[in-house]
Tab-separated table of C-alpha atoms in Angstrom:
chain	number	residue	atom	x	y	z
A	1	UNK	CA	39.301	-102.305	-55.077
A	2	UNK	CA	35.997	-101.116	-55.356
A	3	UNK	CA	34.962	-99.926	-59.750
A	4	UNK	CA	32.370	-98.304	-61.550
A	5	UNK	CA	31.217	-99.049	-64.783
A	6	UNK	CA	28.487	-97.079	-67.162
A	7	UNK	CA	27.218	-94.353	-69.024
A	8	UNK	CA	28.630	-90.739	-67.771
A	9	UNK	CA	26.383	-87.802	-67.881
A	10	UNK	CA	25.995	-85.086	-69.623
A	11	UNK	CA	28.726	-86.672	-72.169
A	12	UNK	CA	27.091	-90.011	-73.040
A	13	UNK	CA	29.995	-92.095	-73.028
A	14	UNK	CA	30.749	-95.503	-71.831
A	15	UNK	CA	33.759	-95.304	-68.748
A	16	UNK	CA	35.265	-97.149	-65.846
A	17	UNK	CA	36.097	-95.476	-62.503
A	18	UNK	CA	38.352	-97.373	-59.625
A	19	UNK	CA	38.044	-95.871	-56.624
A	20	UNK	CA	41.396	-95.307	-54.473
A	21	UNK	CA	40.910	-93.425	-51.395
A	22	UNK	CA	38.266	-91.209	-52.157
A	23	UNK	CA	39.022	-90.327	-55.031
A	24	UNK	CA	38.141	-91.608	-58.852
A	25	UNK	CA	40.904	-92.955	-60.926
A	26	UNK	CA	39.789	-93.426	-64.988
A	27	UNK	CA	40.336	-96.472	-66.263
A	28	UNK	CA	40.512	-100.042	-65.349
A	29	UNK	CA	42.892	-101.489	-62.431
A	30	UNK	CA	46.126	-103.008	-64.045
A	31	UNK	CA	44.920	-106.633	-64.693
A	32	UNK	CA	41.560	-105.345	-65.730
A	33	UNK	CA	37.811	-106.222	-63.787
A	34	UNK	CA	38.312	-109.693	-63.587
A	35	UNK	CA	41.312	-109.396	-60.668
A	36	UNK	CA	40.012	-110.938	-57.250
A	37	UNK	CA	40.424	-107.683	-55.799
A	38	UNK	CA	38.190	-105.921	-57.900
A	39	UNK	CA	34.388	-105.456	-56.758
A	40	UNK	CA	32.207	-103.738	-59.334
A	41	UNK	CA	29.760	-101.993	-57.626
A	42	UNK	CA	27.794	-100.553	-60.664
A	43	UNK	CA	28.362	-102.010	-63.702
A	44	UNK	CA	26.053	-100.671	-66.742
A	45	UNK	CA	23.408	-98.197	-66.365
A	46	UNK	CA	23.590	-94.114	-66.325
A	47	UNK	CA	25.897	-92.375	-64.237
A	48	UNK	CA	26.022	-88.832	-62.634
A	49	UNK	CA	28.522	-87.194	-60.266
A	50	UNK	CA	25.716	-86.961	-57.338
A	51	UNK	CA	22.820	-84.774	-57.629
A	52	UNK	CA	23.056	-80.920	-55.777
A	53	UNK	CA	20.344	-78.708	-53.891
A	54	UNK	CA	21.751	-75.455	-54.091
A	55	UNK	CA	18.732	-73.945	-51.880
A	56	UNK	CA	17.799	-76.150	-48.995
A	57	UNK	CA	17.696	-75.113	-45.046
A	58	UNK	CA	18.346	-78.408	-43.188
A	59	UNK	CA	18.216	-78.068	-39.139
A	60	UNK	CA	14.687	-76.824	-38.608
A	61	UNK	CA	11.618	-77.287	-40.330
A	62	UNK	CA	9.817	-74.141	-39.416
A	63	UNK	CA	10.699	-70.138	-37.792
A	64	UNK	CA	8.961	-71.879	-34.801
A	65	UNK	CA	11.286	-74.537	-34.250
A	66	UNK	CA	15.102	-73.562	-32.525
A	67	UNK	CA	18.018	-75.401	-34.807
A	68	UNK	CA	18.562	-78.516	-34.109
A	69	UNK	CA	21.825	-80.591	-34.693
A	70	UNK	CA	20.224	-84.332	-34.946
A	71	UNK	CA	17.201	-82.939	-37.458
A	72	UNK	CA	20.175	-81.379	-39.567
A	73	UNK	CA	21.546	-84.815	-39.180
A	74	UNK	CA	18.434	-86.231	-40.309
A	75	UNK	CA	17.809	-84.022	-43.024
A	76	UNK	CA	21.086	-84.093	-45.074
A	77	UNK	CA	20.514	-88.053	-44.400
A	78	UNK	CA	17.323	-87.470	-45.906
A	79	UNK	CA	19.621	-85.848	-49.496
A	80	UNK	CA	21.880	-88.309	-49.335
A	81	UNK	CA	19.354	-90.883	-49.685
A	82	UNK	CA	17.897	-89.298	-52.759
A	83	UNK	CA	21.264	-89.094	-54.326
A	84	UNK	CA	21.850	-85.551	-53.290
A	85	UNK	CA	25.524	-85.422	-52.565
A	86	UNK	CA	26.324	-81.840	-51.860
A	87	UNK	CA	24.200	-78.842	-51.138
A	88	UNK	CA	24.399	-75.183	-50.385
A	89	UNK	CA	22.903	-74.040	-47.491
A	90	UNK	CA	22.091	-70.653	-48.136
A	91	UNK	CA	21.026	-69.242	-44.716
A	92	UNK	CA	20.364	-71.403	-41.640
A	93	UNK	CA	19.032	-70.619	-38.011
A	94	UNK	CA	22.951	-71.292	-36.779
A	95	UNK	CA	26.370	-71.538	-37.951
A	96	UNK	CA	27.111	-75.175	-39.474
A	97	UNK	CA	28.679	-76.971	-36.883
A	98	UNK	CA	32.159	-78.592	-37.432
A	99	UNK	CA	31.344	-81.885	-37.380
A	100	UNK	CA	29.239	-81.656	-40.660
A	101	UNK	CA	31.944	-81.640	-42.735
A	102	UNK	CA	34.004	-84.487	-41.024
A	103	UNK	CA	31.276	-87.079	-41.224
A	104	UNK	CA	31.889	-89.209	-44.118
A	105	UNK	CA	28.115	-90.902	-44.228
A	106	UNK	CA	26.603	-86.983	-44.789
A	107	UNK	CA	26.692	-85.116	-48.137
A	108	UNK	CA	29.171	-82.024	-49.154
A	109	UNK	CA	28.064	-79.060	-47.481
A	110	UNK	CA	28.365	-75.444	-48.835
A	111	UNK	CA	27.176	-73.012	-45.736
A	112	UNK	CA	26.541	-69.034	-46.084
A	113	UNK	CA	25.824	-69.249	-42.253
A	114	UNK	CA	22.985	-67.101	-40.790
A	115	UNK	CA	20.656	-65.555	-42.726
A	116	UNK	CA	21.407	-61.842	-42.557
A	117	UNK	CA	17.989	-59.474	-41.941
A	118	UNK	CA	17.507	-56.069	-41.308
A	119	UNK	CA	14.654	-54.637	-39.476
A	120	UNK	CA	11.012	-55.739	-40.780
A	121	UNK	CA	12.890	-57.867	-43.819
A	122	UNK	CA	12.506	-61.496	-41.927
A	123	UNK	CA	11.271	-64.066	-39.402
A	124	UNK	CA	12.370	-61.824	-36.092
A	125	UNK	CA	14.992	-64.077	-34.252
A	126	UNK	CA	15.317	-66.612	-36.918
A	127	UNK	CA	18.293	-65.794	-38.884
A	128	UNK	CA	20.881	-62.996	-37.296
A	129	UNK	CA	19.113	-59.788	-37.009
A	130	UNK	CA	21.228	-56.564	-37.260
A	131	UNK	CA	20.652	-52.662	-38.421
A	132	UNK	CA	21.803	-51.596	-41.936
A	133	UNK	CA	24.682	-49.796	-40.247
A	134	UNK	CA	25.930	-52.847	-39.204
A	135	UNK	CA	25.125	-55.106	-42.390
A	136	UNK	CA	28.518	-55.175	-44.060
A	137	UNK	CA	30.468	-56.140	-41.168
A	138	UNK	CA	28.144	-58.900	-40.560
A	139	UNK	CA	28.569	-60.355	-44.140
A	140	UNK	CA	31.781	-59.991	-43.658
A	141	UNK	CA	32.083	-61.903	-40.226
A	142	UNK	CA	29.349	-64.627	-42.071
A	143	UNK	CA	31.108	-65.165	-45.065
A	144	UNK	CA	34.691	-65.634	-43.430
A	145	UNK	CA	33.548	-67.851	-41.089
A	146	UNK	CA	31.474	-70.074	-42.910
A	147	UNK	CA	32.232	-71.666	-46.485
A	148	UNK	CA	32.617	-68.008	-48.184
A	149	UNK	CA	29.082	-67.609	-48.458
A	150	UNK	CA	26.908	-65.265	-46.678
A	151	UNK	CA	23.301	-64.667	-47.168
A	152	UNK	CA	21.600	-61.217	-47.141
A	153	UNK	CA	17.568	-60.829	-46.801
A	154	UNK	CA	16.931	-58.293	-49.324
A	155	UNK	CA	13.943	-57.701	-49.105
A	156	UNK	CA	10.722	-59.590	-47.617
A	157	UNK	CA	7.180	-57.960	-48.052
A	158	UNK	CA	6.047	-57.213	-51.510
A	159	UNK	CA	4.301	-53.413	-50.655
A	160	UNK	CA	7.666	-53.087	-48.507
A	161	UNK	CA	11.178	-51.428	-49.333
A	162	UNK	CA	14.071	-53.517	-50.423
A	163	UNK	CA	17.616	-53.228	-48.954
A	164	UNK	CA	18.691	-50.041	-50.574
A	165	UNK	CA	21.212	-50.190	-52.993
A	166	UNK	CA	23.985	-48.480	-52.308
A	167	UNK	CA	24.181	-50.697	-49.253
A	168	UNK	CA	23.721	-53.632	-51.093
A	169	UNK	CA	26.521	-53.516	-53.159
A	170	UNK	CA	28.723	-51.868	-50.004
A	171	UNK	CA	27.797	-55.510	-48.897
A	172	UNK	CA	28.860	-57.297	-51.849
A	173	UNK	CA	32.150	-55.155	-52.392
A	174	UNK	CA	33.476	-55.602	-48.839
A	175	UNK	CA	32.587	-59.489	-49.153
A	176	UNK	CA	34.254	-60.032	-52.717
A	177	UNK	CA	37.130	-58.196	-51.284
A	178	UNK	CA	37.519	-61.171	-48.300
A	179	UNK	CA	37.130	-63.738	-51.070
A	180	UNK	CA	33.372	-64.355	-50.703
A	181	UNK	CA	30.533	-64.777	-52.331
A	182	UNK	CA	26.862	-63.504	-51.657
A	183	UNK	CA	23.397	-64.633	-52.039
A	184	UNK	CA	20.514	-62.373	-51.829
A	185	UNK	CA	16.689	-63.233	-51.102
A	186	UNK	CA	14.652	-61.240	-53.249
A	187	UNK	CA	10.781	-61.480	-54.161
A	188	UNK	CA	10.170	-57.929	-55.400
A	189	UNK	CA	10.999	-55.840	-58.169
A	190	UNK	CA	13.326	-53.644	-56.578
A	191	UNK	CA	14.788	-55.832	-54.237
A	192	UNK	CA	15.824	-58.419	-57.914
A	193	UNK	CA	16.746	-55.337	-59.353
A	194	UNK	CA	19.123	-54.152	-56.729
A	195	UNK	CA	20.890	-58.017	-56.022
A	196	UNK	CA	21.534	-57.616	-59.753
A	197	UNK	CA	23.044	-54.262	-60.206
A	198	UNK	CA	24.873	-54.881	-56.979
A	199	UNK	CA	26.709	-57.717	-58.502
A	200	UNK	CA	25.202	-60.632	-56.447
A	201	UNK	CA	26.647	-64.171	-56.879
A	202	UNK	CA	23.143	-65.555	-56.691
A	203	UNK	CA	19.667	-64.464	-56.589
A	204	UNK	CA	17.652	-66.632	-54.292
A	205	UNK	CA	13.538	-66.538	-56.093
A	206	UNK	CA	13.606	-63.657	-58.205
A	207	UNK	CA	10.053	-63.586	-58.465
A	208	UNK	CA	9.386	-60.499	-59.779
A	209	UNK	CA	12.785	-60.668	-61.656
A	210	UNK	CA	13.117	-57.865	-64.659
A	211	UNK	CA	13.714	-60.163	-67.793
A	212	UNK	CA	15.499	-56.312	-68.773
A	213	UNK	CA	18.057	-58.162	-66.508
A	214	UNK	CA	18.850	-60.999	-67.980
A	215	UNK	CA	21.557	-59.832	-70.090
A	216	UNK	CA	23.557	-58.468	-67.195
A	217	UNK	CA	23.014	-61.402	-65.096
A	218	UNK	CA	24.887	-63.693	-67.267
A	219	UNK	CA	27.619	-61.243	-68.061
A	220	UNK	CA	28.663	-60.736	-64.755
A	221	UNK	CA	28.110	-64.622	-63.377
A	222	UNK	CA	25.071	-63.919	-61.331
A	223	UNK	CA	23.546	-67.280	-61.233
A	224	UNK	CA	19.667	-67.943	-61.050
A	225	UNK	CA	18.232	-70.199	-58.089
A	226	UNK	CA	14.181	-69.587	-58.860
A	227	UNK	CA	12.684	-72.225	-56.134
A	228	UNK	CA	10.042	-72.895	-58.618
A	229	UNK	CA	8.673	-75.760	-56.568
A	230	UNK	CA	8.031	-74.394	-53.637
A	231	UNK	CA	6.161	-71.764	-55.503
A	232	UNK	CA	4.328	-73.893	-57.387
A	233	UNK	CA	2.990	-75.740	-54.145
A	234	UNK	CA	1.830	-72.470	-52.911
A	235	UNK	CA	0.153	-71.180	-55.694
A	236	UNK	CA	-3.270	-72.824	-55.264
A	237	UNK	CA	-4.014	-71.511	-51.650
A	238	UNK	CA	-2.585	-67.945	-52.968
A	239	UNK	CA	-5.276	-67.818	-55.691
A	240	UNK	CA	-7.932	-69.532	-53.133
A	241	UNK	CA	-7.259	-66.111	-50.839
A	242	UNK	CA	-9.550	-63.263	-51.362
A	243	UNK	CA	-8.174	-60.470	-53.161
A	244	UNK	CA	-5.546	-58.082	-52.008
A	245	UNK	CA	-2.411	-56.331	-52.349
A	246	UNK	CA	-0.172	-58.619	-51.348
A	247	UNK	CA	-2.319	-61.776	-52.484
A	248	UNK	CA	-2.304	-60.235	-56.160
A	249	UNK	CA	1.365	-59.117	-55.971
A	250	UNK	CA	2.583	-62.545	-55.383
A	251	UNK	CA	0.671	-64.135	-58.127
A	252	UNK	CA	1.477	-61.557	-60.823
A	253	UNK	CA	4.894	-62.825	-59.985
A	254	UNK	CA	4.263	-66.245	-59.937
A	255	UNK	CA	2.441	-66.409	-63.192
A	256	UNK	CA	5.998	-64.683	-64.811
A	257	UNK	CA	8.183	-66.619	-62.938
A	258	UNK	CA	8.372	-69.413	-65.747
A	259	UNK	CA	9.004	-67.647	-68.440
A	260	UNK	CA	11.527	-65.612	-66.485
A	261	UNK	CA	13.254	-68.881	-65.878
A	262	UNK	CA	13.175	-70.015	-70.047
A	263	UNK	CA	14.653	-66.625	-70.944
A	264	UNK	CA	16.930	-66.510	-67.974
A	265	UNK	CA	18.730	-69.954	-69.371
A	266	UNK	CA	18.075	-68.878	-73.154
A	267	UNK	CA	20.131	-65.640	-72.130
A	268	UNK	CA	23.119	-67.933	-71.107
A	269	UNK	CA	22.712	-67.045	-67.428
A	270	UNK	CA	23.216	-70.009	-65.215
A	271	UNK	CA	20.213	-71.210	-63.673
A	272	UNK	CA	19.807	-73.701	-60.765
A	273	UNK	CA	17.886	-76.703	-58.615
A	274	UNK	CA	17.277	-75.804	-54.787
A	275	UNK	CA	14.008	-76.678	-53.566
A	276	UNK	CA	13.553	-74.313	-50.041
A	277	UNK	CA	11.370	-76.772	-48.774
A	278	UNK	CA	10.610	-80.154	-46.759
A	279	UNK	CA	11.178	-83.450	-46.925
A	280	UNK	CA	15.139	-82.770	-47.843
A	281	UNK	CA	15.910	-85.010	-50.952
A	282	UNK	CA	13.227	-83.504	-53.255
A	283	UNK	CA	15.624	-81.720	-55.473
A	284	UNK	CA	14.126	-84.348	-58.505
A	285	UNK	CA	10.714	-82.548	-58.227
A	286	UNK	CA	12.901	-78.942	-58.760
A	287	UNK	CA	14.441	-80.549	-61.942
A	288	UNK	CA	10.430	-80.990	-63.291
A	289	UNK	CA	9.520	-77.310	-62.982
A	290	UNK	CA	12.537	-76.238	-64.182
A	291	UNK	CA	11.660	-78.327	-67.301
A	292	UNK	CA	7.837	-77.209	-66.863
A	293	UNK	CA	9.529	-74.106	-67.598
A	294	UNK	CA	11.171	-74.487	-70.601
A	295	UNK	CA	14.193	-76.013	-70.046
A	296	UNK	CA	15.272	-79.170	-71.730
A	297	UNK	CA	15.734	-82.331	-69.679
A	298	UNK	CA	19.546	-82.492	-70.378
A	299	UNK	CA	19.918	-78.835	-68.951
A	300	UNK	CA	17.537	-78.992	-66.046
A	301	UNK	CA	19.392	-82.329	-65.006
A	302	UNK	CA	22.656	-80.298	-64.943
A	303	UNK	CA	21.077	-77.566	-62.674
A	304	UNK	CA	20.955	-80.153	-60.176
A	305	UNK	CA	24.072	-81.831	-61.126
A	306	UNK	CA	27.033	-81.062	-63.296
A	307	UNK	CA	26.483	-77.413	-63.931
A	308	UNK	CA	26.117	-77.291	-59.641
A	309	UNK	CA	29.157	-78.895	-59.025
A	310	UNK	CA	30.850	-76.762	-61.532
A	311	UNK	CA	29.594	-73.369	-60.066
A	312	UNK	CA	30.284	-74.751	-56.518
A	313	UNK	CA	34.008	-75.002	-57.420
A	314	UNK	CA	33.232	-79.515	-57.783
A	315	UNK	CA	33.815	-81.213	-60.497
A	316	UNK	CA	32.537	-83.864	-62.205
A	317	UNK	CA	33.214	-87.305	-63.436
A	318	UNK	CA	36.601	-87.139	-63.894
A	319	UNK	CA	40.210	-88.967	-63.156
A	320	UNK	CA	41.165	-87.210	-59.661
A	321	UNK	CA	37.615	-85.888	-59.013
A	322	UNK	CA	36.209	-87.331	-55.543
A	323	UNK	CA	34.347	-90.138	-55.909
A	324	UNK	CA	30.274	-89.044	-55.226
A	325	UNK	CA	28.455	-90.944	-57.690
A	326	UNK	CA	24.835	-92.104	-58.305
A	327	UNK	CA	24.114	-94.555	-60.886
A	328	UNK	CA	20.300	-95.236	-62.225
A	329	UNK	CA	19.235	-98.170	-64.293
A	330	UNK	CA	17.617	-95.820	-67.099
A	331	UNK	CA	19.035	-92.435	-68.330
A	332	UNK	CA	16.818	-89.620	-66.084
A	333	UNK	CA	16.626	-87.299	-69.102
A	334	UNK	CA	14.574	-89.173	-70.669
A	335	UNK	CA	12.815	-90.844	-67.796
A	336	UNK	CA	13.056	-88.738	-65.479
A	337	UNK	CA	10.617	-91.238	-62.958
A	338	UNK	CA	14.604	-93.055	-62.275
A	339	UNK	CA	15.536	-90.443	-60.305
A	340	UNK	CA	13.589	-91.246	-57.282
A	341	UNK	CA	15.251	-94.638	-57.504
A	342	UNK	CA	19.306	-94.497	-57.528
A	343	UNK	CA	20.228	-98.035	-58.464
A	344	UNK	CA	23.382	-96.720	-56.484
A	345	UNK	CA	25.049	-94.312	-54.131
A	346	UNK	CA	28.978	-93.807	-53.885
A	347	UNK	CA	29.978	-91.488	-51.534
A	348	UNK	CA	33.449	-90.455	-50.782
A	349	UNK	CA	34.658	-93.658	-52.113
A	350	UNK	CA	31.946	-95.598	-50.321
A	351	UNK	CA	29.166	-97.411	-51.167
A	352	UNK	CA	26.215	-96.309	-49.139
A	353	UNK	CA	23.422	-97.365	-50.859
């Protein structure tokens, strides 16, 4: 019988896991650690119930490239290595296919299926194109027949007209009513504005995010997922550009986008780690911006852990939980360097690292 022994996260106390099928059991095996059975896999250091990208696109690596079943296999590999043990796929060239979800080596996988995009609002071809007329039956069909997700584009260029809002939430009432949840794209002003007032599960960026909003946001559950990283890596060639609408647009918003983020958590709304960018397994360098930002180490940790598993419906480390854990030999809020070195990976009861 495989057990775990150390120092659970966010809670700070000392505990031992067995694992039996899958699935964590609290406490020690009857005849305690020592029985010839028992193989302690981690014993001492800082435990956490598997780090979470809840923004990540595995199964191309550019709008140029078709999707690609082995490079999504490669990909999630690439989280899994890094600790990451589940992620949310919000938006991907094709429809997860089933055998994602029955490979026990690969990391939990939350899919909103396609990316949804009306005319002039994405990459033509790359997610699943259709008219405004036909939006809300496609979020429908998306949501039902991925993991209850669906992903709409709402809006794209910055001098450019959002999804309108009345259609919007038309798209977020009919989806709710299956049971679903829905993530919007937004990068303006009004297209923030309307993913908020239309009741959004999640707003994907938020770059020019009303702070006016905040207050809503966390009253009705709309959960932040800012991307700061893959901002941040941009903003250098954006100020290098010469000067220009769309140029100045985007860095008005990313000079904000911080400070959104700081009053965003301060204002109890639930912000979160997803990264929207390659190599997979980079959600660490997320957690650093968020804290960049003005989140403490503790809470930016649970972005891409606890508080993720929570608001994806998985728990923690708890009796009955499944048993995804990743063990460090120092405790990552306070260096957070450990985090590019798990000490040890437990996936669904195994050991793969």
């Amino acid at each position: 019988m495989l057990c775990i022994r150390g120092i659970v996260l966010p809670e700070r106390e000392e505990r031992v896991f067995r694992i039996d099928g899958g699935v964590l059991r609290e406490g020690a095996p009857p005849g305690g650690l020592a029985r010839r059975d028992t193989e302690l896999v981690v014993d001492g250091g800082w435990l956490l119930p598997g780090l979470v990208d809840v923004h990540t696109h595995p199964g191309a690596r550019s709008t140029d490239e078709p999707f690609d079943e082995e490079l999504l296999r490669e990909q999630l590999g690439e989280h899994r290595d890094a600790g990451v043990l589940a992620v949310r796929t919000p938006g991907t060239a094709a429809r997860m296919p089933a055998w994602v979800d029955e490979d026990p080596e690969l990391p939990r996988v939350t899919s909103a299926g396609r990316w949804l995009a009306t005319p002039g609002r994405f990459f033509p071809g790359f997610g699943h194109d259709v008219t405004e007329d036909d939006l809300v039956r496609a979020a429908v069909e998306e949501a039902t027949a991925s993991s209850g997700w669906c992903k709409v584009i709402g809006d794209w260029a910055q001098d450019e007209p959002a999804v309108p809002l009345p259609l919007l939430t038309s798209v977020v009432e009919a989806v709710h009513a299956v049971g679903g949840k829905v993530a919007v794209h937004c990068q303006t002003t009004e297209g923030s504005r309307n993913a908020v007032l239309a009741g959004a599960d999640s707003l994907e960026h938020g770059m020019h995010l009303d702070p006016a909003l905040l207050d809503r946001m966390a009253a009705q559950g709309t959960a932040f997922v800012p991307t700061l990283s893959v901002f941040g890596a941009r903003a250098g060639e954006m100020r290098a550009r010469e000067p220009g609408v769309r140029r100045d647009l985007w860095l008005a918003g990313w000079d904000v986008m911080p400070g959104t983020v700081r009053a965003a958590h301060e204002a109890g709304v639930t912000v979160l780690a997803g990264t929207d960018s390659f190599p997979c397994g980079t959600v660490a360098g997320e957690m650093s911006w968020l804290v960049r930002a003005g989140m403490s180490a503790t809470a930016a940790l649970g972005a891409a852990s606890w508080t993720a598993r929570a608001w994806l419906g998985l728990p923690g480390l708890v009796d009955g939980a499944p048993a995804d854990v990743v063990a460090y030999a120092a405790d990552p809020t306070r260096e957070p360097a450990v985090l590019e070195h798990p000490s040890r990976i437990v996936l669904r009861g195994r050991v793969v690292r």
